[in-house]
Coordinates of C-alpha atoms and ligand atoms in Angstrom, one line a residue:
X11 CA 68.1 113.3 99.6
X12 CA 66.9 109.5 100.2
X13 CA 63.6 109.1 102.2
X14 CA 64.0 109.1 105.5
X15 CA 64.6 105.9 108.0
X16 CA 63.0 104.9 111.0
X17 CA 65.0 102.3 112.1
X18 CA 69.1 101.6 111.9
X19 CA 70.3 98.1 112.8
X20 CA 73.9 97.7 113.0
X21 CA 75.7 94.0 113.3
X22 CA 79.2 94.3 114.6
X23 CA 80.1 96.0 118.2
X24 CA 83.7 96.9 117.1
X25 CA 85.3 100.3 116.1
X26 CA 83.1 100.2 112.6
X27 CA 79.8 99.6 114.4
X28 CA 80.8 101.9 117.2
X29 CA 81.7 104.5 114.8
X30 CA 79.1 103.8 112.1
X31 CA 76.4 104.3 115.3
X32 CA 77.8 107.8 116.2
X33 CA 78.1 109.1 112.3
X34 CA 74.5 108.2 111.9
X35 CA 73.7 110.3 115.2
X36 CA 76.1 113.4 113.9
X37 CA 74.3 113.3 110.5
X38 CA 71.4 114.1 112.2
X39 CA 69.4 110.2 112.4
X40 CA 67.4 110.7 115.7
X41 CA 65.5 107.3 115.2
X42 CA 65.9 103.6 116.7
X43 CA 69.5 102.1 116.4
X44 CA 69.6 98.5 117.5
X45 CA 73.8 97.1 118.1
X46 CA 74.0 93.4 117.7
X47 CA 77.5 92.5 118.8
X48 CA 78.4 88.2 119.5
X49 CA 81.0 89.7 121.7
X50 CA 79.7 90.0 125.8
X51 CA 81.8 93.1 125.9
X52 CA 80.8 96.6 124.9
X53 CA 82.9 97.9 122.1
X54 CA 87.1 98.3 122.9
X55 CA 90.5 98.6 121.3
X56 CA 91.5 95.7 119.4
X57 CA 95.4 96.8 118.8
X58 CA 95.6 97.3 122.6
X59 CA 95.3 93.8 122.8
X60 CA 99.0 92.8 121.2
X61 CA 100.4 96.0 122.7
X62 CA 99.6 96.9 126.3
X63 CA 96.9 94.8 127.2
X64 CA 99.3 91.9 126.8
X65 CA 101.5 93.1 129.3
X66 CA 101.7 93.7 133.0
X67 CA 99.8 96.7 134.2
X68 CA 97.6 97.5 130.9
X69 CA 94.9 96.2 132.3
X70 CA 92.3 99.1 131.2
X71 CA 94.6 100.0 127.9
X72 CA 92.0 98.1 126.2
X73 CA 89.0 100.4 127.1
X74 CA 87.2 103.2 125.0
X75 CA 85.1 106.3 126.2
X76 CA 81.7 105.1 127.2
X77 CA 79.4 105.3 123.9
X78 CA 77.0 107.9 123.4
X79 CA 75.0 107.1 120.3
X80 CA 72.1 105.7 122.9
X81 CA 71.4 102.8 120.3
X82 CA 69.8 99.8 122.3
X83 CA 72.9 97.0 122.3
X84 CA 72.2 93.6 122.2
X85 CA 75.6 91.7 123.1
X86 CA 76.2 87.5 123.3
X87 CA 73.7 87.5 120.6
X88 CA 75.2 86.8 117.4
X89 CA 73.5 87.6 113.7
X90 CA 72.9 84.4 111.8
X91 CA 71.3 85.3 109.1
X92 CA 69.7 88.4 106.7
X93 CA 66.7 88.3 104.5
X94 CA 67.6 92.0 102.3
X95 CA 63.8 91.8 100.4
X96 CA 62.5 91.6 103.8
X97 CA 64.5 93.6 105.6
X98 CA 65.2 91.5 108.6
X99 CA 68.3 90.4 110.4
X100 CA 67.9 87.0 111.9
X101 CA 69.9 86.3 115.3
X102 CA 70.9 83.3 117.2
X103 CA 68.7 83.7 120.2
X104 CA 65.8 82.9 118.0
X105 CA 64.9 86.3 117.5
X106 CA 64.0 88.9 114.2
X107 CA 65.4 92.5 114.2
X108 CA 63.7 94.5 111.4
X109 CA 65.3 97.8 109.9
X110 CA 64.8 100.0 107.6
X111 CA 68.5 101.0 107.5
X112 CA 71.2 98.3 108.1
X113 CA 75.3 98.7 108.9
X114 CA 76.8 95.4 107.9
X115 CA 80.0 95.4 110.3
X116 CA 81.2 92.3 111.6
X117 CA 84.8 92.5 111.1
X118 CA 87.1 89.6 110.6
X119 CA 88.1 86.8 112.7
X120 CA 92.3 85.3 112.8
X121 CA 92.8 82.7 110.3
X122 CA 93.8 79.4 111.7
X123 CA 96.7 76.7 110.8
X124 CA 95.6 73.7 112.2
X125 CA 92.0 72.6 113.9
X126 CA 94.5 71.9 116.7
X127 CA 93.4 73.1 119.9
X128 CA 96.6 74.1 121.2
X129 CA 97.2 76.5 117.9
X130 CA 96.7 80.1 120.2
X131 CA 95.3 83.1 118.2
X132 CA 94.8 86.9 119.0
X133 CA 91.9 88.7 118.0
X134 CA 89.5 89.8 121.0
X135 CA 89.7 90.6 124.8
X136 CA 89.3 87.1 125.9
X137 CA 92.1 85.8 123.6
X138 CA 94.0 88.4 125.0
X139 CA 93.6 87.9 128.4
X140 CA 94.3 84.4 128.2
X141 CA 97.2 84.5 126.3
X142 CA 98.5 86.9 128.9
X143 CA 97.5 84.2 131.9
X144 CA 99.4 81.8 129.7
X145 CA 102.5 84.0 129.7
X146 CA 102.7 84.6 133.3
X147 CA 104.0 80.7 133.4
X148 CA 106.9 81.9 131.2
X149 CA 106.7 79.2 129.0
X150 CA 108.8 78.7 125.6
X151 CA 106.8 80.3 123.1
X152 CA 106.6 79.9 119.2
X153 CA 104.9 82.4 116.9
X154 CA 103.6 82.2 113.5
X155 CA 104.1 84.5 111.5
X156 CA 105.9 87.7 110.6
X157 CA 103.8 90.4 110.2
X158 CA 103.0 93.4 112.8
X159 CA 101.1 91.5 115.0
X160 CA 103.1 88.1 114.7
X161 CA 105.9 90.7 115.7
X162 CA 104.1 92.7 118.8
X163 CA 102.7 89.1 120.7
X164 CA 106.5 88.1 120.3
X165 CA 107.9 91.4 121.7
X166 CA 105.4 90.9 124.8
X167 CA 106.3 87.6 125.4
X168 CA 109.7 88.7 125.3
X169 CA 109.0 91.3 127.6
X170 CA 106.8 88.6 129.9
X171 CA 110.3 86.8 130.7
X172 CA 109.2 84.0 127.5
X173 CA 111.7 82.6 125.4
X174 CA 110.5 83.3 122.0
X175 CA 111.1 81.6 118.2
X176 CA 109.3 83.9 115.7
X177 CA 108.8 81.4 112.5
X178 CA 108.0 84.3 109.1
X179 CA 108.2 83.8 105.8
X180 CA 110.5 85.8 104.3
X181 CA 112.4 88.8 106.4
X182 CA 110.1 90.0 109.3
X183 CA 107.9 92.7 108.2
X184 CA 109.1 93.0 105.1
X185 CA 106.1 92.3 103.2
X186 CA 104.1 94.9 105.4
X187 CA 107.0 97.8 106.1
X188 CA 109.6 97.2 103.1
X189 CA 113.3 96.5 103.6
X190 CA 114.7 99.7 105.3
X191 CA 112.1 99.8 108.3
X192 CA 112.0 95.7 108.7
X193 CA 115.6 95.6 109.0
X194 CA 115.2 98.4 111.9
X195 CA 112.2 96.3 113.6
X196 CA 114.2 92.8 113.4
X197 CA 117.8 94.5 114.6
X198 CA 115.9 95.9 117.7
X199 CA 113.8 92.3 118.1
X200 CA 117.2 90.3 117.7
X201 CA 119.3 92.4 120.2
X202 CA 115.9 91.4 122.7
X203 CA 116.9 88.1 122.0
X204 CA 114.2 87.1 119.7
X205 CA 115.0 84.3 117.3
X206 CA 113.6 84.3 113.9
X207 CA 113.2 81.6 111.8
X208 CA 112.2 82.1 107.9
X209 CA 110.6 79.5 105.9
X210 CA 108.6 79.3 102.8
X211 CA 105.4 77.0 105.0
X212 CA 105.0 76.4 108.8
X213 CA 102.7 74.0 109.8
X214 CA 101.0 73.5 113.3
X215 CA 100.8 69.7 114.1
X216 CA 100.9 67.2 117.1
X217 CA 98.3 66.5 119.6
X218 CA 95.9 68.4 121.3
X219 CA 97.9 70.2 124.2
X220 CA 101.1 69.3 122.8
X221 CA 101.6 71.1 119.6
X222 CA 104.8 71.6 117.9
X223 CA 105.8 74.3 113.8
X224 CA 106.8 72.0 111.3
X225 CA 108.9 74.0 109.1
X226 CA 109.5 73.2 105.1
X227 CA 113.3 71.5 105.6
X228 CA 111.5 69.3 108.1
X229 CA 112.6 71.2 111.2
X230 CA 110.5 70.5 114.4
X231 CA 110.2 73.0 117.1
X232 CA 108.9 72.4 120.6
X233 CA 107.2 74.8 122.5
X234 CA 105.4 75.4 125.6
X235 CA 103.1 78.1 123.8
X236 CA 101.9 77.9 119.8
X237 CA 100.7 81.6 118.9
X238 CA 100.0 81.9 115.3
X239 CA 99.4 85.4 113.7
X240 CA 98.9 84.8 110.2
X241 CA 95.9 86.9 109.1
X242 CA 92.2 87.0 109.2
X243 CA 89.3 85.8 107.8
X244 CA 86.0 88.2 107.1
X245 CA 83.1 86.8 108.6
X246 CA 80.5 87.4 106.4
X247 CA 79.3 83.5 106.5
X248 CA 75.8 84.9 108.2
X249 CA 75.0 86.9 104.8
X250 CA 75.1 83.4 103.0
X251 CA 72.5 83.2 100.3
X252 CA 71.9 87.0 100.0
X253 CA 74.0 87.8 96.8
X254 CA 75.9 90.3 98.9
X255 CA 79.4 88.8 99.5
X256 CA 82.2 88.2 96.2
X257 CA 84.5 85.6 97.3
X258 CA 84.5 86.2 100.9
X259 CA 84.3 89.6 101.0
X260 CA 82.0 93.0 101.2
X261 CA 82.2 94.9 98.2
X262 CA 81.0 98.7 98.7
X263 CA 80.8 101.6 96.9
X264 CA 82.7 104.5 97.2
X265 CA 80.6 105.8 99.6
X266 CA 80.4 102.4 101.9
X267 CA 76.9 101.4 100.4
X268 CA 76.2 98.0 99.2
X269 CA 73.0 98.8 97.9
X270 CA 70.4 100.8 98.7
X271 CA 69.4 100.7 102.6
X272 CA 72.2 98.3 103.2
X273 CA 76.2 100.0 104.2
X274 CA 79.4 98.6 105.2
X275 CA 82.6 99.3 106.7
X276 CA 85.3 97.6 108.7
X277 CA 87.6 94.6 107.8
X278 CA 85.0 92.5 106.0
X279 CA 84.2 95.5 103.3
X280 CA 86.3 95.6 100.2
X281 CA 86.1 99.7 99.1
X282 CA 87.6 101.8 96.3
X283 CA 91.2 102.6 96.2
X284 CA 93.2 104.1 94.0
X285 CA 94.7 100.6 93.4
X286 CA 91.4 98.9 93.2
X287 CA 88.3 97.5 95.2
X288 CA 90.1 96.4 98.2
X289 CA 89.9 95.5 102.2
X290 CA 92.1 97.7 104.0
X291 CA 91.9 95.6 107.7
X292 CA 93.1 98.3 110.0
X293 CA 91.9 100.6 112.6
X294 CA 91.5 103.9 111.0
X295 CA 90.5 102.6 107.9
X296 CA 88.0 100.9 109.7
X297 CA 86.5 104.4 111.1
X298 CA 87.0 106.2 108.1
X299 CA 85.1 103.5 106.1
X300 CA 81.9 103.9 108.9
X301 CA 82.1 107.2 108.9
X302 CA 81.4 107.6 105.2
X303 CA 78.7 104.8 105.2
X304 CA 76.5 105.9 108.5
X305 CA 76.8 109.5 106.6
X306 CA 75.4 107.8 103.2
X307 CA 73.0 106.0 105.0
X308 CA 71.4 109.3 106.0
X309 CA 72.3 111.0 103.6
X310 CA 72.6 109.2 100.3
X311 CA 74.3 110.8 97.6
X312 CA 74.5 114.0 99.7
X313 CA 76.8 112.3 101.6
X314 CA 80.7 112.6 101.0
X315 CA 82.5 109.8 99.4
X316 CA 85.2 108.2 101.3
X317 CA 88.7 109.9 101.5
X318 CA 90.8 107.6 102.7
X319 CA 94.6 107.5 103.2
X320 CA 95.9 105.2 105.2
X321 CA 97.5 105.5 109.1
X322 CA 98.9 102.8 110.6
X323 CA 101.2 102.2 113.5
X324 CA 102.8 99.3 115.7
X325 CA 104.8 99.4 118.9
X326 CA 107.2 96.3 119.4
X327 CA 110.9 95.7 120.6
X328 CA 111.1 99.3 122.2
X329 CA 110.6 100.9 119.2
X330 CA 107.3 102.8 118.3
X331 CA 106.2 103.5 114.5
X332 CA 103.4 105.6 112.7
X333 CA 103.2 106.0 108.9
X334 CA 100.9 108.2 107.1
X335 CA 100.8 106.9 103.6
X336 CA 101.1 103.7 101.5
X337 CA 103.1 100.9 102.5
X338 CA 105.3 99.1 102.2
X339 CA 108.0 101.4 101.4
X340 CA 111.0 101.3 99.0
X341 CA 114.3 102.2 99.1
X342 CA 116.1 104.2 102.2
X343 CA 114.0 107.4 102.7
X344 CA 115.0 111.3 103.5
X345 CA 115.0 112.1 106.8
X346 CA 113.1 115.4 107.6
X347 CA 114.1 115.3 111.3
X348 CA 116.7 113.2 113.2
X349 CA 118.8 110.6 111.2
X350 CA 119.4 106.8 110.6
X351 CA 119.7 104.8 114.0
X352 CA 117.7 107.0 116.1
X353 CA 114.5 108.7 116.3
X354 CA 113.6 110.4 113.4
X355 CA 110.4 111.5 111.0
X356 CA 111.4 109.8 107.6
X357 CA 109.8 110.1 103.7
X358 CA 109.5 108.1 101.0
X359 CA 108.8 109.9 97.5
X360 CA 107.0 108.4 94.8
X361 CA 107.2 108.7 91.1
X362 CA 103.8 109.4 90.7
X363 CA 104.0 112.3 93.7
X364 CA 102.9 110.3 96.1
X365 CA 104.4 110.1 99.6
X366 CA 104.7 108.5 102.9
X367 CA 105.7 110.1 106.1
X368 CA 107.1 107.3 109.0
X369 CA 107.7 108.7 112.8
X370 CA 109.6 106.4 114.1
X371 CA 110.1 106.8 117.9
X372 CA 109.4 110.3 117.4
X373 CA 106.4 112.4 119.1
X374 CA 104.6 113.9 116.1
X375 CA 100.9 114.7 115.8
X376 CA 99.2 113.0 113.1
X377 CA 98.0 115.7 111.5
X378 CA 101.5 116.5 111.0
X379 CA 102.8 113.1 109.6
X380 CA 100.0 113.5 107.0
X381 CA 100.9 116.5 106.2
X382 CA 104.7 116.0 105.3
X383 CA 103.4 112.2 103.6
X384 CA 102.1 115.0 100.8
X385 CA 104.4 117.3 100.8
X386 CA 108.0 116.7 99.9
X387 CA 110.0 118.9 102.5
Ligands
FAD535 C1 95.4 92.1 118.2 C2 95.2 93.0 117.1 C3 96.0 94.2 117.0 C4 95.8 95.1 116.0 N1 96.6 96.2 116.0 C5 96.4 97.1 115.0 C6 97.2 98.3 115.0 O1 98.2 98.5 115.7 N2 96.9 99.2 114.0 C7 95.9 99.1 113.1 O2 95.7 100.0 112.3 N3 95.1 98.0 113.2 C8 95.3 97.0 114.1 N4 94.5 95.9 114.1 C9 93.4 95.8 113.2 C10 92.2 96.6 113.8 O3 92.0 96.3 115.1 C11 91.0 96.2 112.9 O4 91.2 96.7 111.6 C12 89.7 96.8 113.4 O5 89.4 96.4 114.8 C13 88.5 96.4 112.5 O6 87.3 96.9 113.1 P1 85.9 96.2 112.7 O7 84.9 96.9 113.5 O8 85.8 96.2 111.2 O9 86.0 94.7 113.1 P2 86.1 94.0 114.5 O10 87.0 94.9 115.4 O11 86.5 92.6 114.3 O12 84.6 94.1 115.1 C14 83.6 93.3 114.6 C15 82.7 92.8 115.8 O13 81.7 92.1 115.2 C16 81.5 90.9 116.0 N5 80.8 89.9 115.1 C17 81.4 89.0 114.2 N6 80.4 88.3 113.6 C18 79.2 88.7 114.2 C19 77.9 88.3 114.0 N7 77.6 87.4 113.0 N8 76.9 88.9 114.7 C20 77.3 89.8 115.6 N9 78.5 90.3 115.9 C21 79.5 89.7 115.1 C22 82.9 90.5 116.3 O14 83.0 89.6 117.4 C23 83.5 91.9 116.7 O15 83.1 92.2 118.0 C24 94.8 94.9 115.1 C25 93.9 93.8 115.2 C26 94.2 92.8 116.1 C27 93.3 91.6 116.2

């Protein structure tokens, strides 16, 4: 059992703070939990943002259950700085917050193109709910970048009345997904009248408020709208100087615990997998990860090491996806219900046993999907 803690501070109001906050509570830490978030908002879904948020009528699709850890949060206020012999988390209002127990979970932030002004990206409410006062002026839109959530701003934009260039390198999805369920995705995006452009580099250029994607060959689109989707970026600058961060990134243990007094979890925290120390940036990954590390926190080596396999799913083009399992995927899978072109539950077997399980517009619980990504029916 470690010695007990007096006081938790936790930097980051997103799903791994949020959930870090209420693991501490259900492993039985009745004592002073500060949240520092730099967002004003209290904590909400991020991929509602790119799916119903964007369009009309989700305008509360964004919002979670009121929180109920009772920590003391501390929003607008944004942690610049952490002295681990000390034990003190410097903020930007001027101000010291001391702990005794500290959750490191300040997620990522998009990465960025160009410095360009004009160069639009999606990562928290406000982005979100400009982009979507941007849309209502149905302008021509460009996006960079063909991954899922390159893939759901274009399918909203779509569905705003916006005529949309999707600029990916390589097939859509592809690199995320595999062939068989990309070629799905970008069949249903085409028929919506999506065009897709593939090039090895795009690059953002022009002036500010009058940007244009520069493509490889030299090609030059205009657009009313720049969006560019092409990844993120952990922000673990305020831990500069500490010793903590390997090239950019949060190393854990297997239990979310950088070192003693000091967990992680979210997209900034690279975590054991069975193919190496890795950041898995995605939702459920993100509460399994604080789950684990507000229970190790408490509970030290007591506490359960991380189990983690991954969930993920996107909604885009009319079509709806969850997979249970690694991907991408290879080859065409068995279908255990439905068939090809319609909705269906699909696996993929592996040679080493593995599985994964892909619902693809198809209601299934996800205890279910995880169940058939272990078990070959
Ligand atoms: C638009 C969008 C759609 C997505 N859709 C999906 C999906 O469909 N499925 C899926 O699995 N995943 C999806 N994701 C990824 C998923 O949302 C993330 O993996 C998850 O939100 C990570 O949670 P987090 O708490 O680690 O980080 P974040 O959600 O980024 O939260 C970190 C918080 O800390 C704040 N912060 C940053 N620096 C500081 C600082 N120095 N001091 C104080 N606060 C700070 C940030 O502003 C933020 O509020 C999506 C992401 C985006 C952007």
């Amino acid at each position: 059992m470690s010695a007990p803690i007096g006081r938790v501070v936790v930097a980051g109001n997103g799903i791994a703070g949020l959930t870090a906050a209420d693991a501490l509570r259900a492993n039985g830490f009745d004592g002073e939990l500060t949240i520092v978030g730099d967002e004003p908002h209290a904590a909400y879904s991020r991929p509602a943002l790119s799916k119903a948020l964007l369009l009309d009528g989700g305008t509360a699709a964004h919002e979670l259950p009121p929180a109920t850890h009772g920590a003391k949060e501390i929003l607008g206020v944004r942690a610049c700085g952490l002295d681990v012999e000390r034990r003190v988390v410097r903020l930007d209002d001027g101000s010291d917050l001391p702990y005794d127990g500290l959750v490191i979970a300040t997620g990522s932030r998009a990465r960025r193109l160009s410095g360009l002004p004009g160069e639009v990206t999606l990562r928290g409410l406000d982005d979100a709910l400009a982009l979507r006062g941007r849309l209502a002026g149905r302008p021509p839109v460009a996006v960079v970048g063909g991954g899922p959530l390159g893939m759901e701003i274009a399918s909203a934009c779509l569905a705003a009345g916006c005529r949309v260039t999707l600029v990916s390198q390589g097939v859509p999805l592809a690199a995320q997904l595999g062939p068989y369920l990309a070629d799905v995705f970008v069949r249903a995006a085409v028929e919506r009248g999506l065009t897709i452009v593939e090039t090895a580099a795009a690059r953002i250029e022009g002036r500010a408020g009058d940007e244009r994607v520069a493509l490889d060959d030299g090609t030059v689109i205009e657009a009313g709208l720049v969006v560019s989707a092409v990844g993120d970026v952990p922000n673990t600058e305020w831990l500069a100087g500490t010793g903590l961060v390997e090239n950019g990134v949060l190393p854990v243990d297997a239990r979310g615990l950088v070192r003693p007094g000091v967990a992680a979890a979210g997209d900034l925290a690279a975590f054991p997998t069975p193919s190496g120390r890795r950041r898995v940036p995605l939702w459920s990954s993100a509460i399994e990860q604080a789950k684990a590390a507000g229970a190790a926190l408490v509970r030290g080596e007591e506490a359960p090491p991380l189990r983690f396999q991954p969930y993920f799913w996107t909604e885009q083009f009319g079509l709806s996806l969850k997979a249970a399992g690694r991907l991408p995927v290879d080859g065409a899978p068995v279908y255990v219900e439905g068939g090809p072109g319609g909705p269906g539950l699909m696996r993929w077997s592996r040679g080493d046993g593995s599985g994964t399980a892909v619902a693809l517009n198809h209601r299934v619980p996800i205890s279910r999907l995880r169940r058939v990504s272990r078990t070959a029916p």
